[in-house]
């Protein structure tokens, strides 16, 4: 999905800052060209001289740490500095555009084309930004939220969770179910589900094998089979796949849609939504707290 719809420079920069954080926290492996261009952009935004040739990327910009920690710190700095830019087109916008293209593996910007324009030709506005997600779940590590954000935006679009009220209710429920977006797999072993015929657990080991996974904690052989059919993935053979960021998020969207929860969100009915997801009202106060915060952030 695209990131930059026709918009003002300020709106583009908000999206660009969030995207830079996502891309840098998602980098793996050794230092490479992506780190060099990120270092260069951070120096430009800070008004610092170019990196000396005898220094590695990020050296002198931050205290020592692992490469993962350095990338996260630089991503956070770029997010803040880019989002704070004001006014019309600036020379640094071209550098931001160039950095995004390199990090995304895209070709150079066409000559004469303004920064950001056409960067993602099929662009549609993201329904949720990194800053909004951080405000809703402030205690969750930024890198974890950055990993989930693109999958959340895809899921919101795919399952028509596309109004502020629907998004607020969805995020409130999945935030509670996933311990503030920190867990895509149930902390417990799953042994308690062994032999639960109501969950379709008919084979030895099914309890542990099909423990709760995903942002809404899909549980049991029968539910894994149903989710797998809907998502086009064999979850019976590979159940741990449901705990990975993309399917953890999409499975929550599938569950939400299959239980027709948008209609209850439209009525601002947190009690019915909670009962449909939980089977009762466990954690209702926490869900309501997340809901109130999400509604404030998304207003």
mmCIF file of C-alpha atoms in Angstrom:
data_model
loop_
_atom_site.group_PDB
_atom_site.id
_atom_site.type_symbol
_atom_site.label_atom_id
_atom_site.label_comp_id
_atom_site.label_asym_id
_atom_site.label_seq_id
_atom_site.Cartn_x
_atom_site.Cartn_y
_atom_site.Cartn_z
ATOM 1 C CA UNK A 1 0.000 0.000 0.000
ATOM 2 C CA UNK A 2 1.238 3.497 -0.783
ATOM 3 C CA UNK A 3 2.210 6.031 1.810
ATOM 4 C CA UNK A 4 1.977 9.486 0.321
ATOM 5 C CA UNK A 5 -1.351 10.742 -1.097
ATOM 6 C CA UNK A 6 -1.612 14.182 -2.691
ATOM 7 C CA UNK A 7 -1.133 16.376 0.363
ATOM 8 C CA UNK A 8 0.623 19.393 1.825
ATOM 9 C CA UNK A 9 4.376 19.298 2.576
ATOM 10 C CA UNK A 10 3.535 19.046 6.268
ATOM 11 C CA UNK A 11 1.352 15.978 5.716
ATOM 12 C CA UNK A 12 4.005 14.330 3.543
ATOM 13 C CA UNK A 13 6.617 14.955 6.217
ATOM 14 C CA UNK A 14 4.443 13.420 8.923
ATOM 15 C CA UNK A 15 4.187 10.259 6.833
ATOM 16 C CA UNK A 16 7.849 10.396 5.828
ATOM 17 C CA UNK A 17 9.038 10.644 9.430
ATOM 18 C CA UNK A 18 6.965 7.633 10.452
ATOM 19 C CA UNK A 19 8.158 5.649 7.446
ATOM 20 C CA UNK A 20 11.831 6.407 8.108
ATOM 21 C CA UNK A 21 11.461 5.013 11.621
ATOM 22 C CA UNK A 22 9.744 1.878 10.307
ATOM 23 C CA UNK A 23 12.392 1.254 7.669
ATOM 24 C CA UNK A 24 15.390 1.788 9.924
ATOM 25 C CA UNK A 25 14.054 -0.347 12.771
ATOM 26 C CA UNK A 26 13.336 -3.053 10.206
ATOM 27 C CA UNK A 27 16.919 -3.216 8.905
ATOM 28 C CA UNK A 28 18.933 -6.344 9.680
ATOM 29 C CA UNK A 29 22.498 -7.427 9.039
ATOM 30 C CA UNK A 30 25.701 -5.432 8.914
ATOM 31 C CA UNK A 31 26.191 -1.755 8.114
ATOM 32 C CA UNK A 32 25.392 -0.937 4.510
ATOM 33 C CA UNK A 33 24.437 1.849 2.082
ATOM 34 C CA UNK A 34 21.113 2.319 3.886
ATOM 35 C CA UNK A 35 22.982 3.253 7.055
ATOM 36 C CA UNK A 36 25.243 5.656 5.177
ATOM 37 C CA UNK A 37 22.341 7.602 3.690
ATOM 38 C CA UNK A 38 20.458 7.625 7.015
ATOM 39 C CA UNK A 39 23.587 9.014 8.701
ATOM 40 C CA UNK A 40 23.856 11.680 6.000
ATOM 41 C CA UNK A 41 20.222 12.746 6.387
ATOM 42 C CA UNK A 42 20.471 12.985 10.172
ATOM 43 C CA UNK A 43 23.593 15.151 9.865
ATOM 44 C CA UNK A 44 21.808 17.450 7.400
ATOM 45 C CA UNK A 45 18.771 17.836 9.630
ATOM 46 C CA UNK A 46 20.989 18.589 12.626
ATOM 47 C CA UNK A 47 23.130 21.071 10.673
ATOM 48 C CA UNK A 48 26.272 18.968 11.161
ATOM 49 C CA UNK A 49 29.188 18.568 8.733
ATOM 50 C CA UNK A 50 29.457 15.491 6.532
ATOM 51 C CA UNK A 51 30.655 12.266 8.099
ATOM 52 C CA UNK A 52 34.470 11.979 7.990
ATOM 53 C CA UNK A 53 35.619 9.258 5.612
ATOM 54 C CA UNK A 54 37.403 7.399 8.406
ATOM 55 C CA UNK A 55 34.213 7.067 10.478
ATOM 56 C CA UNK A 56 31.546 4.415 10.259
ATOM 57 C CA UNK A 57 27.885 5.433 9.869
ATOM 58 C CA UNK A 58 26.387 6.775 13.125
ATOM 59 C CA UNK A 59 29.823 7.118 14.754
ATOM 60 C CA UNK A 60 29.874 10.385 16.673
ATOM 61 C CA UNK A 61 26.098 10.835 16.407
ATOM 62 C CA UNK A 62 25.118 8.767 19.441
ATOM 63 C CA UNK A 63 26.494 6.816 22.339
ATOM 64 C CA UNK A 64 27.739 3.296 21.785
ATOM 65 C CA UNK A 65 25.186 0.505 21.491
ATOM 66 C CA UNK A 66 24.308 -2.434 19.312
ATOM 67 C CA UNK A 67 23.652 -1.748 15.644
ATOM 68 C CA UNK A 68 19.961 -2.489 16.204
ATOM 69 C CA UNK A 69 19.853 0.082 19.013
ATOM 70 C CA UNK A 70 21.708 2.627 16.882
ATOM 71 C CA UNK A 71 19.283 2.204 13.987
ATOM 72 C CA UNK A 72 16.312 2.573 16.309
ATOM 73 C CA UNK A 73 17.764 5.737 17.851
ATOM 74 C CA UNK A 74 18.563 7.271 14.449
ATOM 75 C CA UNK A 75 15.091 6.336 13.196
ATOM 76 C CA UNK A 76 13.483 8.047 16.179
ATOM 77 C CA UNK A 77 15.609 11.160 15.641
ATOM 78 C CA UNK A 78 14.759 11.288 11.938
ATOM 79 C CA UNK A 79 11.062 10.817 12.685
ATOM 80 C CA UNK A 80 11.063 13.742 15.106
ATOM 81 C CA UNK A 81 13.189 16.105 12.990
ATOM 82 C CA UNK A 82 11.336 15.439 9.727
ATOM 83 C CA UNK A 83 7.936 15.842 11.378
ATOM 84 C CA UNK A 84 9.072 19.166 12.896
ATOM 85 C CA UNK A 85 9.914 20.716 9.507
ATOM 86 C CA UNK A 86 7.562 23.558 8.533
ATOM 87 C CA UNK A 87 6.765 25.689 5.513
ATOM 88 C CA UNK A 88 6.815 24.928 1.806
ATOM 89 C CA UNK A 89 9.264 22.759 -0.084
ATOM 90 C CA UNK A 90 12.770 22.830 1.408
ATOM 91 C CA UNK A 91 16.097 21.592 -0.026
ATOM 92 C CA UNK A 92 16.171 18.852 2.597
ATOM 93 C CA UNK A 93 12.883 17.427 1.258
ATOM 94 C CA UNK A 94 14.801 16.169 -1.766
ATOM 95 C CA UNK A 95 17.248 14.405 0.532
ATOM 96 C CA UNK A 96 14.399 12.875 2.533
ATOM 97 C CA UNK A 97 12.831 11.650 -0.716
ATOM 98 C CA UNK A 98 16.174 10.184 -1.826
ATOM 99 C CA UNK A 99 16.665 8.451 1.527
ATOM 100 C CA UNK A 100 13.206 6.882 1.422
ATOM 101 C CA UNK A 101 13.769 5.643 -2.111
ATOM 102 C CA UNK A 102 17.060 3.986 -1.220
ATOM 103 C CA UNK A 103 15.653 2.379 1.924
ATOM 104 C CA UNK A 104 12.640 1.122 -0.067
ATOM 105 C CA UNK A 105 14.760 -0.098 -2.997
ATOM 106 C CA UNK A 106 12.988 2.269 -5.409
ATOM 107 C CA UNK A 107 14.470 4.018 -8.490
ATOM 108 C CA UNK A 108 15.634 7.659 -8.264
ATOM 109 C CA UNK A 109 13.083 10.471 -8.378
ATOM 110 C CA UNK A 110 12.399 11.608 -11.972
ATOM 111 C CA UNK A 111 14.062 14.877 -12.937
ATOM 112 C CA UNK A 112 11.753 17.844 -12.371
ATOM 113 C CA UNK A 113 9.347 15.928 -10.139
ATOM 114 C CA UNK A 114 8.813 17.471 -6.676
ATOM 115 C CA UNK A 115 9.814 15.415 -3.639
ATOM 116 C CA UNK A 116 7.317 12.777 -2.488
ATOM 117 C CA UNK A 117 5.052 13.166 -5.543
ATOM 118 C CA UNK A 118 4.508 9.770 -7.149
ATOM 119 C CA UNK A 119 6.781 8.039 -4.675
ATOM 120 C CA UNK A 120 4.018 5.468 -4.265
ATOM 121 C CA UNK A 121 1.815 5.824 -7.359
ATOM 122 C CA UNK A 122 -1.173 4.007 -5.851
ATOM 123 C CA UNK A 123 -0.984 6.071 -2.697
ATOM 124 C CA UNK A 124 -3.836 6.143 -0.238
ATOM 125 C CA UNK A 125 -3.674 7.766 3.179
ATOM 126 C CA UNK A 126 -2.560 5.567 6.034
ATOM 127 C CA UNK A 127 -5.367 5.248 8.547
ATOM 128 C CA UNK A 128 -2.951 5.077 11.467
ATOM 129 C CA UNK A 129 0.428 6.752 11.999
ATOM 130 C CA UNK A 130 3.364 5.726 14.139
ATOM 131 C CA UNK A 131 2.830 8.735 16.399
ATOM 132 C CA UNK A 132 -0.816 7.803 16.960
ATOM 133 C CA UNK A 133 0.022 4.183 17.731
ATOM 134 C CA UNK A 134 2.712 5.257 20.189
ATOM 135 C CA UNK A 135 0.241 7.580 21.918
ATOM 136 C CA UNK A 136 -2.257 4.727 22.273
ATOM 137 C CA UNK A 137 0.337 2.262 23.601
ATOM 138 C CA UNK A 138 3.043 4.472 25.143
ATOM 139 C CA UNK A 139 4.582 1.697 27.250
ATOM 140 C CA UNK A 140 5.292 -0.557 24.268
ATOM 141 C CA UNK A 141 8.758 -0.498 22.639
ATOM 142 C CA UNK A 142 8.798 1.760 19.590
ATOM 143 C CA UNK A 143 10.433 -0.919 17.444
ATOM 144 C CA UNK A 144 7.601 -3.364 18.181
ATOM 145 C CA UNK A 145 4.985 -0.803 17.160
ATOM 146 C CA UNK A 146 6.951 0.098 14.027
ATOM 147 C CA UNK A 147 7.021 -3.558 13.019
ATOM 148 C CA UNK A 148 3.256 -3.896 13.407
ATOM 149 C CA UNK A 149 2.195 -0.557 11.905
ATOM 150 C CA UNK A 150 2.256 -1.417 8.166
ATOM 151 C CA UNK A 151 0.367 -4.641 8.860
ATOM 152 C CA UNK A 152 -2.174 -2.781 10.973
ATOM 153 C CA UNK A 153 -2.773 -0.294 8.164
ATOM 154 C CA UNK A 154 -3.206 -3.101 5.643
ATOM 155 C CA UNK A 155 -5.632 -4.873 7.966
ATOM 156 C CA UNK A 156 -7.685 -1.744 8.646
ATOM 157 C CA UNK A 157 -8.141 -1.264 4.900
ATOM 158 C CA UNK A 158 -8.727 -4.926 4.097
ATOM 159 C CA UNK A 159 -11.511 -5.359 6.640
ATOM 160 C CA UNK A 160 -13.089 -1.889 6.294
ATOM 161 C CA UNK A 161 -12.106 -0.852 9.811
ATOM 162 C CA UNK A 162 -11.819 2.597 8.347
ATOM 163 C CA UNK A 163 -13.537 5.199 10.512
ATOM 164 C CA UNK A 164 -12.049 6.729 13.667
ATOM 165 C CA UNK A 165 -14.642 4.982 15.840
ATOM 166 C CA UNK A 166 -14.084 1.570 14.244
ATOM 167 C CA UNK A 167 -10.308 1.949 14.458
ATOM 168 C CA UNK A 168 -10.491 3.023 18.106
ATOM 169 C CA UNK A 169 -12.601 0.010 19.075
ATOM 170 C CA UNK A 170 -10.424 -2.411 17.104
ATOM 171 C CA UNK A 171 -7.187 -1.075 18.577
ATOM 172 C CA UNK A 172 -8.615 -1.078 22.098
ATOM 173 C CA UNK A 173 -9.509 -4.757 21.853
ATOM 174 C CA UNK A 174 -6.305 -5.964 20.202
ATOM 175 C CA UNK A 175 -4.180 -3.843 22.544
ATOM 176 C CA UNK A 176 -5.754 -5.557 25.535
ATOM 177 C CA UNK A 177 -5.590 -9.031 23.994
ATOM 178 C CA UNK A 178 -1.907 -8.625 23.027
ATOM 179 C CA UNK A 179 -0.644 -7.000 26.241
ATOM 180 C CA UNK A 180 -0.319 -3.595 24.623
ATOM 181 C CA UNK A 181 0.868 -4.997 21.251
ATOM 182 C CA UNK A 182 3.797 -6.696 23.008
ATOM 183 C CA UNK A 183 2.667 -10.309 22.540
ATOM 184 C CA UNK A 184 1.518 -12.059 19.385
ATOM 185 C CA UNK A 185 1.603 -15.409 21.158
ATOM 186 C CA UNK A 186 -0.004 -16.396 24.451
ATOM 187 C CA UNK A 187 2.459 -16.355 27.345
ATOM 188 C CA UNK A 188 1.101 -19.619 28.805
ATOM 189 C CA UNK A 189 2.127 -22.977 27.329
ATOM 190 C CA UNK A 190 -1.317 -23.883 26.018
ATOM 191 C CA UNK A 191 -1.422 -27.090 28.047
ATOM 192 C CA UNK A 192 -4.685 -25.928 29.609
ATOM 193 C CA UNK A 193 -6.374 -26.352 26.207
ATOM 194 C CA UNK A 194 -5.401 -30.005 25.855
ATOM 195 C CA UNK A 195 -8.437 -32.142 25.052
ATOM 196 C CA UNK A 196 -10.755 -29.137 24.652
ATOM 197 C CA UNK A 197 -13.217 -30.564 22.143
ATOM 198 C CA UNK A 198 -15.066 -27.245 21.974
ATOM 199 C CA UNK A 199 -11.878 -25.835 20.405
ATOM 200 C CA UNK A 200 -11.458 -28.811 18.086
ATOM 201 C CA UNK A 201 -8.428 -30.091 19.989
ATOM 202 C CA UNK A 202 -8.818 -33.788 19.212
ATOM 203 C CA UNK A 203 -5.173 -34.861 18.835
ATOM 204 C CA UNK A 204 -2.510 -35.246 21.526
ATOM 205 C CA UNK A 205 -0.508 -32.029 21.799
ATOM 206 C CA UNK A 206 -3.186 -29.832 20.199
ATOM 207 C CA UNK A 207 -3.398 -27.634 23.306
ATOM 208 C CA UNK A 208 0.207 -26.483 23.051
ATOM 209 C CA UNK A 209 0.293 -26.634 19.259
ATOM 210 C CA UNK A 210 -2.734 -24.394 18.805
ATOM 211 C CA UNK A 211 -2.290 -22.062 21.781
ATOM 212 C CA UNK A 212 -3.489 -18.474 21.474
ATOM 213 C CA UNK A 213 -1.690 -16.561 18.717
ATOM 214 C CA UNK A 214 -2.303 -13.334 16.848
ATOM 215 C CA UNK A 215 -3.429 -9.978 18.167
ATOM 216 C CA UNK A 216 -6.827 -11.467 19.084
ATOM 217 C CA UNK A 217 -5.361 -14.787 20.310
ATOM 218 C CA UNK A 218 -6.922 -17.309 17.917
ATOM 219 C CA UNK A 219 -7.000 -20.554 19.926
ATOM 220 C CA UNK A 220 -7.641 -24.225 19.113
ATOM 221 C CA UNK A 221 -7.371 -26.502 16.084
ATOM 222 C CA UNK A 222 -10.825 -25.624 14.746
ATOM 223 C CA UNK A 223 -10.219 -21.882 14.890
ATOM 224 C CA UNK A 224 -6.759 -22.236 13.336
ATOM 225 C CA UNK A 225 -8.302 -24.185 10.476
ATOM 226 C CA UNK A 226 -10.990 -21.549 9.959
ATOM 227 C CA UNK A 227 -8.485 -18.690 10.075
ATOM 228 C CA UNK A 228 -6.123 -20.501 7.717
ATOM 229 C CA UNK A 229 -8.850 -21.002 5.130
ATOM 230 C CA UNK A 230 -9.796 -17.331 5.307
ATOM 231 C CA UNK A 231 -6.193 -16.087 5.103
ATOM 232 C CA UNK A 232 -4.981 -18.618 2.534
ATOM 233 C CA UNK A 233 -2.336 -20.148 4.811
ATOM 234 C CA UNK A 234 -2.022 -23.721 6.116
ATOM 235 C CA UNK A 235 -2.002 -22.988 9.833
ATOM 236 C CA UNK A 236 -2.582 -26.600 10.847
ATOM 237 C CA UNK A 237 0.808 -27.591 9.439
ATOM 238 C CA UNK A 238 2.561 -24.387 10.494
ATOM 239 C CA UNK A 239 0.677 -22.980 13.507
ATOM 240 C CA UNK A 240 3.508 -20.696 14.692
ATOM 241 C CA UNK A 241 3.077 -18.702 11.481
ATOM 242 C CA UNK A 242 0.049 -17.096 13.130
ATOM 243 C CA UNK A 243 2.333 -15.372 15.621
ATOM 244 C CA UNK A 244 4.274 -13.505 12.922
ATOM 245 C CA UNK A 245 3.472 -9.808 12.529
ATOM 246 C CA UNK A 246 1.570 -9.973 9.241
ATOM 247 C CA UNK A 247 -0.757 -12.852 10.099
ATOM 248 C CA UNK A 248 -1.011 -11.863 13.750
ATOM 249 C CA UNK A 249 -2.552 -8.627 12.526
ATOM 250 C CA UNK A 250 -4.605 -9.940 9.605
ATOM 251 C CA UNK A 251 -6.047 -12.748 11.710
ATOM 252 C CA UNK A 252 -7.359 -10.121 14.121
ATOM 253 C CA UNK A 253 -8.977 -8.328 11.191
ATOM 254 C CA UNK A 254 -10.470 -11.584 9.939
ATOM 255 C CA UNK A 255 -11.893 -12.395 13.384
ATOM 256 C CA UNK A 256 -13.295 -8.873 13.702
ATOM 257 C CA UNK A 257 -14.940 -9.040 10.289
ATOM 258 C CA UNK A 258 -16.252 -12.603 10.637
ATOM 259 C CA UNK A 259 -18.001 -11.614 13.872
ATOM 260 C CA UNK A 260 -19.401 -8.451 12.238
ATOM 261 C CA UNK A 261 -17.920 -6.221 14.916
ATOM 262 C CA UNK A 262 -17.823 -3.086 12.768
ATOM 263 C CA UNK A 263 -21.562 -2.727 13.290
ATOM 264 C CA UNK A 264 -21.129 -2.736 17.066
ATOM 265 C CA UNK A 265 -18.208 -0.321 16.826
ATOM 266 C CA UNK A 266 -20.425 2.039 14.843
ATOM 267 C CA UNK A 267 -22.796 1.998 17.828
ATOM 268 C CA UNK A 268 -19.879 2.564 20.233
ATOM 269 C CA UNK A 269 -20.858 -0.664 22.002
ATOM 270 C CA UNK A 270 -17.723 -1.828 23.804
ATOM 271 C CA UNK A 271 -19.664 -4.302 25.952
ATOM 272 C CA UNK A 272 -20.992 -6.362 23.041
ATOM 273 C CA UNK A 273 -17.632 -6.283 21.259
ATOM 274 C CA UNK A 274 -15.863 -7.473 24.399
ATOM 275 C CA UNK A 275 -18.352 -10.304 24.893
ATOM 276 C CA UNK A 276 -18.013 -11.432 21.259
ATOM 277 C CA UNK A 277 -14.219 -11.534 21.552
ATOM 278 C CA UNK A 278 -13.750 -12.719 25.120
ATOM 279 C CA UNK A 279 -16.899 -14.719 25.749
ATOM 280 C CA UNK A 280 -17.453 -12.544 28.811
ATOM 281 C CA UNK A 281 -16.173 -9.273 30.187
ATOM 282 C CA UNK A 282 -12.672 -10.140 31.362
ATOM 283 C CA UNK A 283 -10.453 -7.075 31.225
ATOM 284 C CA UNK A 284 -13.331 -4.746 30.408
ATOM 285 C CA UNK A 285 -11.869 -1.817 32.354
ATOM 286 C CA UNK A 286 -8.536 -2.120 30.522
ATOM 287 C CA UNK A 287 -10.308 -2.313 27.168
ATOM 288 C CA UNK A 288 -12.315 0.792 28.062
ATOM 289 C CA UNK A 289 -9.147 2.649 29.046
ATOM 290 C CA UNK A 290 -7.524 1.814 25.716
ATOM 291 C CA UNK A 291 -10.714 2.832 23.932
ATOM 292 C CA UNK A 292 -10.864 6.223 25.628
ATOM 293 C CA UNK A 293 -7.215 6.882 24.802
ATOM 294 C CA UNK A 294 -7.620 5.778 21.186
ATOM 295 C CA UNK A 295 -10.677 7.966 20.726
ATOM 296 C CA UNK A 296 -8.761 10.989 22.022
ATOM 297 C CA UNK A 297 -5.773 10.277 19.776
ATOM 298 C CA UNK A 298 -7.852 9.641 16.654
ATOM 299 C CA UNK A 299 -10.302 12.515 17.155
#
